[in-house]
């Protein structure tokens, strides 16, 4: 059974940093493209970032303007999202999700972790 | 970026009736070389993560009831629920994965009339 479990969310002040993690199991992790998708309270889904199985192809939403960094550890079947210079508009539930390759749908999702940016 | 626009934003349908949700992409998401539309539909129930329902515009995922169907090609797509059940109350999103960024539509909230 495929499992994705996010962690690391919480309350952070504007301008602060936070690192999210997603632990996975039940599939051949190193072969899969991994993604972060976020959802602000009461809003729709926003793709944030993706990383290929070998970490050679990394992409970000333009709106992040270089503040976020995605990484993966294939030995630990996990991915991370380092978020810096956080703003109120980054408040959201952050989901990790898998896809087989870059041009394929997001087939498995975690339950999400809530990040709240507030003073 | 390929912008995705869904209609309507919300929809109320009686139990057992048909529900239809539209999705339009800003440019074609059909890839000629493999004859596929790079379009997915997701269902998100309250308090849950999204769930992939349909990929490649019309391929139902394993375990998805056959009352759900996807159709369309190029820039215009439709998600149809043939006979609405109470458990289908959710927000539905389309997403293109033809190009980066893989944008989602704004969502359609489906309720029971």
XYZ file of C-alpha atoms in Angstrom:
232
model
C 0.000 0.000 0.000
C 1.305 3.397 -0.986
C 1.680 5.759 1.970
C 2.755 9.392 2.053
C 3.032 11.135 5.408
C 3.851 14.816 5.630
C 5.316 16.470 8.702
C 6.938 19.694 9.796
C 4.048 22.102 9.525
C 3.210 24.616 12.217
C 2.989 28.273 13.114
C 5.796 30.543 11.929
C 6.218 34.305 11.894
C 6.423 36.271 8.644
C 9.976 36.193 7.339
C 10.669 32.913 9.089
C 11.608 29.492 7.748
C 10.182 26.012 7.937
C 11.170 22.640 6.525
C 8.523 20.139 5.519
C 9.128 16.439 5.066
C 7.231 13.647 3.369
C 7.967 10.058 4.326
C 6.876 7.441 1.857
C 6.453 3.684 1.571
C 4.854 1.057 -0.611
C 6.334 1.943 -3.991
C 9.656 2.171 -5.801
C 10.403 5.655 -4.507
C 13.536 6.400 -6.504
C 11.679 5.828 -9.768
C 8.937 8.345 -9.080
C 8.650 12.058 -9.595
C 7.594 13.756 -6.332
C 5.634 16.942 -5.891
C 4.401 19.480 -3.378
C 0.938 20.955 -3.871
C -0.606 23.472 -1.497
C -4.105 24.603 -0.669
C -4.795 27.863 1.144
C -7.763 27.779 3.550
C -10.990 27.569 1.564
C -9.145 27.869 -1.750
C -8.150 25.649 -4.645
C -5.079 23.555 -5.374
C -1.774 25.167 -6.293
C 1.165 23.140 -7.585
C 4.339 24.230 -5.797
C 7.309 22.149 -6.920
C 8.465 18.842 -8.347
C 11.628 16.760 -8.321
C 12.493 13.819 -10.539
C 13.609 10.448 -9.234
C 17.289 11.206 -9.656
C 16.904 14.873 -8.609
C 18.127 15.984 -12.022
C 14.911 17.799 -12.963
C 13.526 20.280 -10.450
C 10.761 22.787 -11.054
C 9.025 25.484 -9.018
C 5.969 27.663 -9.376
C 6.991 31.129 -10.524
C 5.126 32.688 -7.603
C 7.662 31.296 -5.134
C 10.427 33.539 -6.472
C 13.258 31.322 -5.243
C 12.153 31.155 -1.610
C 11.462 27.397 -1.575
C 13.855 24.481 -2.197
C 12.751 20.909 -2.853
C 15.040 17.957 -2.200
C 14.831 14.194 -1.829
C 16.681 11.406 -0.079
C 16.253 8.175 -2.009
C 17.979 6.187 0.745
C 15.267 7.288 3.180
C 12.351 7.362 0.720
C 11.566 10.940 1.628
C 11.330 14.419 0.206
C 11.653 17.820 1.801
C 10.577 21.367 1.173
C 12.698 24.119 2.685
C 10.596 27.265 2.868
C 12.280 30.604 3.564
C 11.116 34.208 3.890
C 7.602 32.987 4.567
C 4.651 35.297 3.963
C 1.063 35.258 5.143
C 0.010 34.105 1.680
C 2.063 30.914 2.123
C -0.452 29.798 4.759
C -1.859 26.543 3.428
C -2.075 22.808 3.763
C 0.923 21.365 1.964
C 0.454 17.994 0.297
C 3.109 15.742 -1.139
C 2.050 13.722 -4.155
C 3.595 11.203 -6.515
C 3.533 10.887 -10.233
C 5.097 8.267 -12.413
C 7.026 10.790 -14.481
C 6.983 14.491 -15.179
C 4.109 14.475 -17.690
C 1.711 12.260 -15.817
C -1.102 12.817 -13.291
C -0.642 13.006 -9.525
C -1.724 9.541 -8.532
C -1.104 9.333 -4.775
C -1.404 12.086 -2.165
C -0.564 12.425 1.492
C -2.955 13.818 4.103
C -1.157 17.159 4.192
C 0.494 19.334 6.818
C -0.737 22.794 7.763
C 1.607 25.757 7.618
C 0.388 28.965 9.223
C 2.352 32.173 8.732
C 1.230 34.762 11.234
C 2.665 37.170 13.752
C 1.307 28.737 -18.653
C -1.784 26.755 -19.630
C -4.644 28.229 -17.623
C -7.498 25.888 -16.734
C -11.023 27.245 -16.326
C -13.856 25.185 -14.900
C -17.583 25.792 -15.081
C -19.675 26.149 -13.137
C -18.020 27.155 -9.854
C -20.749 25.318 -7.970
C -23.478 22.912 -8.874
C -26.450 21.394 -7.044
C -27.929 18.203 -8.452
C -30.634 15.878 -7.163
C -29.731 12.360 -6.076
C -29.831 10.009 -9.036
C -29.555 12.813 -11.571
C -26.679 13.606 -13.907
C -23.964 16.068 -12.953
C -21.776 17.675 -15.609
C -18.643 19.731 -14.996
C -16.729 21.494 -17.753
C -13.031 22.286 -18.000
C -11.392 24.434 -20.647
C -7.653 24.776 -21.165
C -5.974 27.913 -22.489
C -4.301 25.871 -25.211
C -4.544 22.316 -26.461
C -3.313 19.596 -24.118
C -3.498 16.948 -26.841
C -0.179 15.410 -27.824
C -0.279 14.206 -31.437
C 2.585 11.746 -31.191
C 0.766 9.463 -28.749
C -2.823 10.585 -29.358
C -3.360 11.455 -25.689
C -4.928 14.343 -23.833
C -2.861 15.318 -20.800
C -5.833 16.056 -18.570
C -6.795 14.682 -15.158
C -9.798 15.004 -12.863
C -9.535 14.908 -9.078
C -12.156 14.623 -6.362
C -11.633 16.267 -2.982
C -14.041 15.520 -0.182
C -14.149 17.775 2.896
C -11.123 17.315 5.132
C -9.443 14.901 2.732
C -6.645 15.165 0.179
C -7.504 15.106 -3.503
C -8.015 11.744 -5.149
C -7.215 11.010 -8.778
C -10.411 9.944 -10.547
C -9.615 10.133 -14.243
C -6.399 10.466 -16.193
C -5.688 11.015 -19.887
C -9.084 12.766 -20.079
C -11.128 9.580 -20.057
C -9.329 6.728 -18.227
C -10.964 5.892 -14.908
C -8.574 4.966 -12.125
C -8.867 1.572 -10.503
C -11.756 1.445 -8.030
C -13.522 4.538 -9.350
C -17.227 3.795 -9.911
C -18.308 3.650 -13.530
C -20.860 6.409 -12.983
C -17.853 8.743 -13.354
C -16.733 9.392 -16.913
C -14.465 11.853 -18.644
C -14.635 13.069 -22.201
C -13.311 15.740 -24.501
C -10.176 16.533 -26.426
C -7.886 19.426 -27.229
C -9.101 22.281 -25.056
C -12.576 21.246 -23.912
C -13.275 18.527 -21.408
C -16.186 17.210 -19.364
C -16.548 15.195 -16.188
C -19.908 13.467 -15.961
C -21.439 11.699 -13.004
C -24.289 9.728 -14.508
C -26.347 9.181 -11.357
C -25.359 11.315 -8.392
C -24.870 9.551 -5.079
C -24.636 11.201 -1.666
C -20.959 10.224 -1.375
C -20.131 12.216 -4.520
C -20.472 15.528 -2.674
C -17.040 17.066 -3.134
C -15.012 19.654 -4.975
C -13.806 18.507 -8.375
C -10.652 19.815 -10.048
C -9.260 19.378 -13.521
C -5.514 19.611 -14.111
C -3.354 19.688 -17.196
C -0.030 17.878 -17.128
C 0.952 18.698 -20.706
C 3.372 21.387 -19.627
C 5.025 22.926 -16.590
C 3.517 24.307 -14.417
C 0.819 21.631 -14.199
C -2.003 24.019 -13.333
C -5.347 23.125 -11.812
C -8.744 24.561 -12.532
C -10.327 26.633 -9.770
C -12.578 23.773 -8.700
C -16.289 23.008 -8.916
C -18.222 22.416 -5.718
C -20.857 19.724 -6.166
C -23.746 19.560 -3.731
C -27.048 17.730 -3.389
C -30.176 19.646 -4.368
